[in-house]
Coordinates of C-alpha atoms in Angstrom, one line a residue:
Chain A
M9 CA -12.8 26.1 17.9
S10 CA -11.3 22.9 16.4
I11 CA -7.6 22.4 16.1
Q12 CA -6.0 21.7 12.7
L13 CA -2.7 20.1 12.2
N14 CA -1.8 20.8 8.5
N15 CA 1.0 18.7 7.1
L16 CA 2.9 19.2 10.3
T17 CA 6.6 18.3 10.5
L18 CA 8.5 18.8 13.8
A19 CA 12.2 17.8 13.9
Y20 CA 15.4 17.7 16.0
E21 CA 18.4 18.7 13.9
R22 CA 16.5 18.0 10.8
H23 CA 15.6 14.5 11.8
P24 CA 11.8 14.4 11.9
A25 CA 10.1 13.5 15.2
V26 CA 6.6 14.1 13.8
H27 CA 6.4 13.7 10.0
H28 CA 3.8 15.2 7.7
L29 CA 0.9 14.9 10.2
T30 CA -2.5 16.1 9.1
A31 CA -5.4 15.9 11.5
T32 CA -8.4 17.8 12.8
I33 CA -9.3 17.7 16.5
A34 CA -12.8 19.0 17.2
Q35 CA -13.6 21.2 20.1
G36 CA -14.6 19.2 23.2
E37 CA -12.9 16.0 22.1
W38 CA -11.1 13.8 24.5
L39 CA -8.2 12.5 22.5
A40 CA -5.5 10.1 23.5
I41 CA -2.2 10.2 21.7
V42 CA -0.5 6.8 21.9
G43 CA 2.6 5.3 20.3
P44 CA 6.0 3.8 21.0
N45 CA 8.9 5.7 22.6
G46 CA 10.3 8.2 20.2
A47 CA 7.0 8.4 18.2
G48 CA 6.8 12.2 18.6
K49 CA 4.0 12.3 21.2
S50 CA 5.6 14.8 23.6
T51 CA 7.1 16.8 20.7
L52 CA 3.6 17.2 19.2
L53 CA 2.2 18.3 22.6
N54 CA 5.1 20.7 23.0
A55 CA 4.3 22.2 19.6
M56 CA 0.6 22.6 20.5
A57 CA 1.6 24.4 23.6
G58 CA 3.6 26.8 21.4
L59 CA 7.0 25.8 22.7
T60 CA 8.4 24.3 19.5
T61 CA 8.2 25.8 16.0
A62 CA 7.3 23.7 13.0
Y63 CA 9.8 22.7 10.4
E64 CA 7.0 22.5 7.9
G65 CA 3.2 22.8 8.0
S66 CA 1.2 24.5 10.7
I67 CA -1.0 24.2 13.7
E68 CA -4.2 26.3 13.5
G69 CA -7.0 27.1 15.9
L70 CA -4.8 27.2 19.0
C71 CA -3.9 30.3 20.8
P72 CA -1.2 29.9 23.5
D73 CA -3.3 31.9 26.0
T74 CA -6.1 29.3 25.9
V75 CA -3.9 26.3 26.5
A76 CA -3.2 24.6 29.9
Y77 CA -0.2 22.2 29.6
L78 CA 1.1 19.6 32.0
P79 CA 4.4 18.6 30.6
Q80 CA 6.0 15.2 31.2
Q81 CA 9.2 16.7 32.6
T82 CA 8.8 20.1 34.3
Q83 CA 11.7 22.3 35.1
L84 CA 10.1 22.7 38.5
D85 CA 12.6 23.5 41.3
K86 CA 11.5 21.2 44.1
S87 CA 13.8 22.8 46.6
F88 CA 12.2 26.2 46.4
P89 CA 10.5 27.2 49.7
I90 CA 6.9 27.4 48.6
T91 CA 3.8 25.6 49.9
V92 CA 1.4 23.4 48.0
F93 CA -1.3 26.1 48.2
E94 CA 1.0 28.7 46.7
L95 CA 2.1 26.4 43.9
V96 CA -1.5 25.6 43.0
A97 CA -2.5 29.2 43.2
T98 CA 0.0 30.1 40.5
G99 CA -2.5 28.6 38.1
L100 CA -4.5 31.8 38.6
W101 CA -1.6 33.9 37.2
A102 CA -3.5 34.8 34.0
E103 CA -6.3 36.4 36.1
L104 CA -4.2 37.9 38.9
G105 CA -1.1 39.1 37.1
F106 CA 1.6 41.0 38.9
S107 CA -0.3 42.5 41.8
K108 CA -4.0 41.5 42.3
S109 CA -4.6 39.6 45.5
L110 CA -6.7 36.4 45.8
S111 CA -10.4 37.2 46.3
R112 CA -12.3 35.0 48.7
S113 CA -13.9 33.0 45.9
Q114 CA -10.5 32.5 44.3
H115 CA -9.2 31.2 47.6
K116 CA -12.1 28.8 47.7
Q117 CA -11.3 27.8 44.1
C118 CA -7.8 26.9 45.1
E119 CA -9.0 24.8 48.0
D120 CA -11.5 23.0 45.8
A121 CA -8.8 22.2 43.2
I122 CA -6.6 20.8 45.9
A123 CA -9.5 18.7 47.2
A124 CA -10.3 17.5 43.7
V125 CA -6.9 15.9 43.4
G126 CA -7.1 14.5 46.9
L127 CA -4.6 16.7 48.6
Q128 CA -6.7 18.1 51.4
G129 CA -4.6 18.8 54.5
F130 CA -1.5 19.3 52.3
E131 CA -2.1 23.1 51.7
H132 CA 0.6 24.3 54.0
R133 CA 3.2 21.5 53.3
M134 CA 6.4 22.7 51.6
I135 CA 6.7 21.2 48.1
N136 CA 10.1 19.6 48.9
T137 CA 8.3 17.3 51.3
L138 CA 6.0 15.9 48.6
S139 CA 6.4 12.5 47.0
G140 CA 6.5 12.3 43.2
G141 CA 2.9 11.4 42.9
Q142 CA 1.7 14.1 45.3
L143 CA 3.7 16.7 43.3
Q144 CA 2.1 15.5 40.1
R145 CA -1.3 15.9 41.7
S146 CA -0.4 19.5 42.8
L147 CA 0.5 20.3 39.2
F148 CA -2.8 18.7 38.1
A149 CA -4.6 21.0 40.5
R150 CA -2.8 24.0 39.0
V151 CA -4.1 22.9 35.5
L152 CA -7.6 22.8 37.0
L153 CA -7.3 26.4 38.1
Q154 CA -6.0 27.6 34.8
D155 CA -9.4 26.7 33.5
Q156 CA -8.6 26.7 29.8
A157 CA -10.5 25.6 26.7
V158 CA -7.7 23.3 25.7
I159 CA -5.9 21.0 28.1
L160 CA -2.7 19.2 27.2
L161 CA -1.6 16.4 29.5
D162 CA 1.7 14.5 28.9
E163 CA 1.6 11.2 30.7
P164 CA -0.4 12.7 33.6
F165 CA -0.7 9.5 35.5
N166 CA 3.0 8.9 36.0
A167 CA 3.7 7.8 39.6
I168 CA 0.0 8.1 40.4
D169 CA -1.7 5.4 42.6
A170 CA -5.0 3.7 41.7
K171 CA -7.2 5.8 44.1
T172 CA -5.9 9.0 42.7
L173 CA -6.1 7.7 39.1
S174 CA -9.9 7.4 39.5
D175 CA -10.1 10.9 41.2
L176 CA -8.2 12.5 38.3
T177 CA -10.3 10.6 35.7
Q178 CA -13.4 12.2 37.3
V179 CA -11.8 15.6 36.9
I180 CA -11.0 14.9 33.2
K181 CA -14.6 13.6 32.7
Q182 CA -15.9 16.9 34.0
W183 CA -13.7 18.9 31.6
H184 CA -15.0 16.6 28.8
Q185 CA -18.6 17.3 29.8
T186 CA -18.0 21.1 29.7
E187 CA -16.8 21.0 26.1
R188 CA -13.1 21.4 26.8
T189 CA -10.7 19.8 24.5
V190 CA -8.5 17.3 26.4
I191 CA -5.4 15.9 24.6
M192 CA -3.5 13.3 26.6
V193 CA -0.4 11.3 25.9
T194 CA -0.2 8.0 27.6
H195 CA 1.1 4.4 27.3
D196 CA -1.8 2.9 29.2
L197 CA -3.8 1.3 26.3
D198 CA -6.4 -0.2 28.7
Y199 CA -7.1 3.2 30.1
V200 CA -7.5 4.6 26.6
K201 CA -9.9 1.8 25.6
Q202 CA -11.9 2.3 28.8
H203 CA -12.1 6.1 28.9
C204 CA -10.9 8.0 25.8
P205 CA -13.4 8.3 23.0
Q206 CA -10.8 9.3 20.4
T207 CA -7.3 8.1 19.7
L208 CA -4.4 9.2 17.6
L209 CA -1.8 6.5 17.1
L210 CA 1.5 8.1 16.2
A211 CA 4.8 6.6 15.1
R212 CA 6.3 9.8 13.7
E213 CA 3.7 9.5 11.0
C214 CA 0.0 9.1 11.7
I215 CA -0.9 5.4 11.9
G216 CA -4.5 5.9 12.8
H217 CA -6.8 8.7 14.0
G218 CA -10.5 8.4 14.9
L219 CA -12.7 6.4 17.3
T220 CA -10.5 4.5 19.8
K221 CA -11.9 1.0 18.9
D222 CA -11.1 1.6 15.2
V223 CA -7.6 2.9 15.8
L224 CA -6.3 0.5 18.4
T225 CA -6.5 -2.6 16.3
G226 CA -3.8 -5.3 16.4
E227 CA -2.8 -4.5 12.9
N228 CA -2.3 -0.8 13.6
L229 CA -0.4 -1.5 16.8
E230 CA 1.9 -3.9 15.0
R231 CA 2.6 -1.2 12.3
A232 CA 3.4 1.3 15.0
K233 CA 5.9 -1.1 16.6
Q234 CA 7.9 -1.2 13.4
L235 CA 9.1 2.3 14.0
S236 CA 12.9 2.3 14.2
E237 CA 13.8 4.5 17.1
A238 CA 17.2 5.7 16.0
F239 CA 17.6 8.5 13.6
D240 CA 19.1 7.4 10.3
E241 CA 22.3 9.5 9.9
R242 CA 22.3 8.9 6.2
A243 CA 18.7 9.6 5.6
R244 CA 18.0 11.4 2.3
W245 CA 16.1 14.7 2.1
C246 CA 12.4 14.2 2.4
M247 CA 10.7 15.3 -0.9
Q248 CA 7.1 14.9 0.3
G249 CA 5.2 18.1 -0.1
A250 CA 8.1 19.7 -1.9
M251 CA 6.4 19.5 -5.3
Chain B
M9 CA 19.9 35.1 43.6
T10 CA 20.5 32.1 45.9
L11 CA 17.0 31.0 45.3
R12 CA 17.4 31.3 41.5
Q13 CA 20.6 29.4 41.8
M14 CA 22.4 32.4 40.4
S15 CA 25.0 32.8 43.2
L16 CA 27.9 32.2 40.7
T17 CA 26.2 34.3 38.1
G18 CA 26.3 37.1 40.5
D19 CA 29.9 36.5 41.3
A20 CA 30.8 36.5 37.7
M21 CA 28.9 39.7 37.1
S22 CA 30.7 41.4 39.9
H23 CA 34.0 40.7 38.2
A24 CA 32.5 41.8 34.9
I25 CA 31.9 45.4 36.0
L26 CA 35.6 45.9 36.6
P27 CA 36.8 46.9 33.1
G28 CA 34.0 49.4 32.8
A29 CA 35.0 51.0 36.1
A30 CA 38.7 50.8 34.9
I31 CA 38.0 52.7 31.7
A32 CA 36.0 55.3 33.6
Y33 CA 38.9 55.6 36.1
L34 CA 41.4 56.1 33.3
L35 CA 39.2 58.8 31.8
S36 CA 38.0 60.6 34.9
G37 CA 39.9 59.3 37.9
L38 CA 38.0 58.2 41.0
S39 CA 34.9 60.1 40.2
L40 CA 31.6 58.8 41.5
I41 CA 29.5 59.3 38.4
G42 CA 32.2 58.0 36.1
L43 CA 32.8 54.8 38.0
T44 CA 29.1 54.2 38.4
L45 CA 28.3 54.6 34.7
G46 CA 31.3 52.6 33.6
G47 CA 30.4 49.7 35.9
L48 CA 26.8 49.8 34.8
V49 CA 27.6 49.8 31.1
A50 CA 30.1 47.0 31.5
G51 CA 27.7 44.9 33.6
V52 CA 24.8 45.3 31.2
V53 CA 27.0 44.5 28.2
V54 CA 28.4 41.3 29.8
A55 CA 25.0 40.1 31.0
V56 CA 23.4 40.6 27.6
L57 CA 26.4 39.1 25.7
A58 CA 26.5 36.1 28.0
G59 CA 22.8 35.5 27.7
W60 CA 22.9 35.9 23.9
V61 CA 25.8 33.4 23.6
A62 CA 24.0 30.9 25.8
R63 CA 20.8 31.1 23.8
S64 CA 22.5 30.9 20.4
T65 CA 25.2 28.3 20.9
H66 CA 25.3 25.0 22.9
L67 CA 27.2 26.6 25.8
K68 CA 25.4 26.8 29.1
E69 CA 24.9 30.3 30.5
D70 CA 27.3 29.8 33.4
T71 CA 30.1 28.7 31.1
S72 CA 29.6 31.6 28.7
L73 CA 29.4 34.0 31.7
A74 CA 32.6 32.6 33.2
A75 CA 34.4 33.1 29.8
F76 CA 33.3 36.7 29.7
Y77 CA 34.0 37.6 33.3
L78 CA 37.6 36.1 33.1
I79 CA 38.2 38.3 30.0
S80 CA 36.7 41.3 31.8
L81 CA 38.6 40.8 35.0
A82 CA 42.0 40.5 33.2
L83 CA 41.2 43.5 31.0
G84 CA 40.1 45.5 34.0
V85 CA 43.3 44.8 36.0
L86 CA 45.4 45.5 33.0
L87 CA 43.7 48.8 32.3
I88 CA 44.0 50.0 35.9
S89 CA 47.6 49.0 36.1
L90 CA 48.3 51.3 33.1
K91 CA 48.2 54.1 35.5
H92 CA 50.9 52.7 37.8
S93 CA 49.0 53.4 41.0
P94 CA 48.5 50.3 43.2
V95 CA 46.5 52.2 45.8
D96 CA 43.8 52.9 43.2
L97 CA 43.7 49.3 42.1
Y98 CA 43.2 48.4 45.7
H99 CA 40.4 50.9 45.9
V100 CA 38.5 49.6 43.0
L101 CA 39.0 45.9 43.8
F102 CA 38.2 46.2 47.5
G103 CA 36.3 49.5 47.9
N104 CA 36.5 51.9 50.7
I105 CA 33.3 52.2 52.8
L106 CA 34.8 54.8 55.1
A107 CA 35.6 57.2 52.3
L108 CA 32.0 57.4 51.0
D109 CA 31.0 61.1 50.7
N110 CA 27.4 62.5 50.7
A111 CA 27.0 62.2 47.0
A112 CA 27.9 58.5 47.1
L113 CA 25.5 57.9 50.0
W114 CA 22.7 59.5 48.1
L115 CA 23.5 57.3 45.2
L116 CA 23.5 54.1 47.3
A117 CA 20.3 55.1 49.1
S118 CA 18.5 55.8 45.7
I119 CA 19.6 52.5 44.2
G120 CA 18.5 50.8 47.4
S121 CA 15.0 52.4 47.2
I122 CA 14.6 51.7 43.5
S123 CA 15.5 48.1 44.1
L124 CA 13.0 47.7 46.9
L125 CA 10.2 49.2 44.9
L126 CA 11.0 47.2 41.8
M127 CA 11.4 44.0 43.8
A128 CA 7.9 44.6 45.3
F129 CA 6.5 44.9 41.8
L130 CA 8.3 41.9 40.4
Y131 CA 7.9 39.7 43.5
R132 CA 5.2 37.4 42.2
P133 CA 6.5 36.7 38.6
L134 CA 10.0 36.2 40.0
V135 CA 8.8 33.7 42.5
I136 CA 6.8 31.8 39.9
E137 CA 9.7 31.9 37.5
C138 CA 12.1 30.5 40.2
V139 CA 9.7 27.6 41.0
D140 CA 8.8 26.6 37.5
P141 CA 10.3 28.7 34.7
S142 CA 8.7 27.0 31.8
F143 CA 5.2 27.6 33.3
L144 CA 5.6 31.4 33.3
R145 CA 7.2 31.3 29.8
R146 CA 4.1 29.8 28.4
S147 CA 1.9 32.4 29.9
G148 CA 2.9 35.6 28.2
R149 CA 5.7 38.2 28.5
A150 CA 6.0 38.4 32.3
S151 CA 8.8 35.8 32.3
S152 CA 11.2 37.9 30.2
I153 CA 10.2 41.1 32.0
A154 CA 11.0 39.4 35.3
H155 CA 14.2 37.9 34.1
Y156 CA 15.7 41.0 32.6
S157 CA 14.5 43.4 35.3
F158 CA 16.1 41.0 37.8
L159 CA 19.5 41.1 35.9
F160 CA 19.3 44.9 35.8
L161 CA 18.6 45.0 39.6
M162 CA 21.6 42.7 40.1
V163 CA 23.9 44.9 38.1
I164 CA 22.8 48.2 39.7
N165 CA 23.2 46.7 43.2
L166 CA 26.6 45.3 42.3
V167 CA 27.6 48.7 41.1
A168 CA 26.3 50.3 44.3
G169 CA 28.0 47.6 46.4
F170 CA 31.3 48.2 44.7
H171 CA 31.6 51.7 45.8
A172 CA 31.5 50.4 49.4
L173 CA 33.1 47.0 49.2
G174 CA 34.9 46.9 45.9
T175 CA 34.1 44.8 42.9
L176 CA 35.4 41.6 44.4
M177 CA 33.4 41.6 47.6
A178 CA 30.2 43.4 46.7
I179 CA 28.6 40.0 46.0
G180 CA 29.3 38.8 49.6
I181 CA 26.7 41.1 51.1
M182 CA 24.1 39.6 48.8
I183 CA 24.9 35.9 49.0
L184 CA 26.1 35.3 52.5
P185 CA 23.0 36.5 54.5
A186 CA 20.6 34.6 52.2
A187 CA 22.6 31.4 52.4
A188 CA 22.8 31.7 56.2
A189 CA 19.0 32.4 56.5
R190 CA 18.2 29.1 54.8
F191 CA 19.6 27.3 57.9
W192 CA 17.1 29.0 60.2
V193 CA 13.7 29.2 58.5
K194 CA 11.6 27.2 56.0
T195 CA 9.3 29.7 54.3
L196 CA 10.2 32.3 51.7
D197 CA 8.9 35.3 53.8
G198 CA 10.9 34.0 56.8
I199 CA 14.1 33.8 54.7
L200 CA 13.7 37.3 53.4
I201 CA 13.3 38.7 56.9
V202 CA 16.0 36.7 58.5
A203 CA 18.4 37.5 55.7
M204 CA 17.8 41.2 56.1
L205 CA 18.4 41.0 59.9
I206 CA 21.6 39.0 59.3
S207 CA 23.0 41.5 56.8
F208 CA 22.2 44.4 59.1
I209 CA 23.9 42.8 62.1
G210 CA 26.8 41.6 60.0
C211 CA 27.5 45.1 58.4
Y212 CA 27.2 46.8 61.8
T213 CA 29.5 44.3 63.5
G214 CA 32.0 44.5 60.7
L215 CA 32.1 48.3 60.9
L216 CA 32.6 48.3 64.6
L217 CA 35.4 45.7 64.4
S218 CA 37.1 47.7 61.7
F219 CA 36.9 50.9 63.7
Y220 CA 38.1 49.5 67.0
L221 CA 40.7 47.0 65.7
D222 CA 41.8 49.2 62.9
L223 CA 41.0 46.6 60.1
P224 CA 40.0 47.4 56.5
A225 CA 36.2 47.8 56.6
G226 CA 35.2 45.8 53.5
P227 CA 36.8 42.5 54.5
A228 CA 35.7 43.0 58.1
I229 CA 32.0 43.2 57.0
V230 CA 32.2 40.2 54.6
L231 CA 34.1 38.2 57.3
S232 CA 31.4 39.1 59.9
L233 CA 28.7 37.9 57.5
G234 CA 30.9 34.8 56.8
A235 CA 31.1 34.1 60.5
V236 CA 27.3 34.2 60.7
Y237 CA 27.1 31.9 57.8
V238 CA 29.5 29.3 59.2
A239 CA 27.8 29.5 62.6
S240 CA 24.4 28.9 60.9
L241 CA 25.8 26.0 59.0
F242 CA 26.6 24.2 62.2
I243 CA 23.9 25.4 64.7
G244 CA 21.0 26.3 62.3
L245 CA 17.7 24.8 63.4
N246 CA 16.5 24.1 59.9
G247 CA 19.0 21.5 58.5
G248 CA 22.1 22.7 60.3
L249 CA 24.8 20.0 60.6
L250 CA 24.5 19.6 64.4
E251 CA 20.7 19.4 64.3
K252 CA 20.9 16.7 61.6
R253 CA 23.3 14.7 63.7
H254 CA 21.4 14.9 67.0
T255 CA 17.7 14.6 66.0
K256 CA 17.2 10.9 65.5
R257 CA 13.9 11.0 67.2
H258 CA 10.8 10.9 64.9
L259 CA 7.1 11.3 65.2
T260 CA 4.6 8.5 64.9
G261 CA 2.9 9.8 61.7

C-alpha cells in the first residue's frame, strides 16, 4: 500500500515544523529524507510512526502495527541489566506477546539478526558495556526482527563505522528487494546519491520530491539552505488551505 | 521499582496513602478492612491525579507526585491528631508487626500471592517498558496495561506493608533489598533472586533483634535491611566501593 501525505502540517506550539506537505510514497520505495537542521525530518518520521498528531491534513495508508521505527533519540535505559540477545529479541514482541516463549526457529532468527549487524559474540554482553555504535547496531537488529512492511530509520548511521555501514546497507538493500518501504532521514548526501533511488528534500516545506538526481540539484539545495531555523514569534496565522 | 527509577515515586505513594487510612481510622477505628480500603482508595486517587497532572501540564511526574504527597501527608497527620491519641498516630505511621492478627495475615498473604501471579503475567512487557518505554508504546496497548497494573501492584503492596511497618517504612522493604542486590549480581534474574534472599534474611534478623533486645519491630527490620545495603555498598562484588578501589588489574582484551 502506498503512503499518502495530504496537505500535512505538523507543529510545535503552533509554529509549523512541517508545512503543507503533500506527497505519495509508493510501496517498496527506498526514500531518503534530507534537509537542514530544523527542517522537520524527524518530526515527519515521528508522525508516520503515529507518535505525533497532525495540526492539519492527514497521513494515509499507514497502520501503526505495520511500521518499524528506529528513532534518532531513543528513551532507552542503558543501565538496565539486560543482554544484547534479550534486547534484540524484544523485536519479536508483536508475535510473542505477554507469554509465548521463543521457538527454536525464532531463536535462530534472533541470532541471524545479530550476525547481520556484525555483533556475533556479543549475544550475552550486558547493554551497558556497549559502545554507542554497537548499541545502534543492536537496535538495527531489533528492527530486522520486527519484520514490517514499512521501516522508518532516523539517522540510522550515527556513530557507525565504515565496515558496519556497508553491512547495514546490505540489510537495507534486502528490505528494498523484498518490496518493503524504507524511509530514512540522513545528512549524508553522498550516501543518498549512491544508494537511495528516491529523495524528499525538506525545509519545513517540500523543496523537491522524486528521483534523487532530479531532487539533489545545486539550486534545490541552495533553496533549502535559506530556511531560517528560528521560529518567528510574530508570525501571522497561516491562511493556506483555509479557503 | 528501583529498575524503573521509581524509588522516590514509591516513597511518595507511601505517604499518599496516609489520609485515606486516617479518614478510615476516624470512621471505624483501627479496623483492618477500614484501614486497607482507605489506604487503597487514597493511593489510587493520588497515583491517578499525579499521572494526570504530569500528562496535561508541563510539570514532571515526580514534581506533581511530590506536591500531592506533601498535601496528603499533612492532611493525614492532621486528621489523625483530631482524635487526640498519639499512640494511634504512632501505630499508623510506624505499624505494628507483632500485633497482626490472623485476618491481617490472611490479607497480607493474599496480596502477596496476587502480586506474584500478576508480576509473572506482566514480567515481559514490564521489562521491555523499563528498557525502552517508547518502543512498547508504539506496539499496542501493552504499555499502558503494564504501567497501570504496576502502579496498582505498588499501591496494594504499600497498603499491605503499612499494616506491618506503617506508612513511613513500608517502602523500605521494597527498595533496600533491590538496591543492595545490584551490588552483587549483574543479570536481572540474579537481582530478583538475591533481592528476595536479602529481604528474607533482613526481616528475620530484624524480628529476632526486636524480640531479644526489646526494640520496635518495624524500625529493627528496616535497619537490618539498611545494614545489608550499606555492607553491600562497600563489599559488593559488582561495583562495590572497595572492589572499585582495589581492582586495577585488567585483561589483555
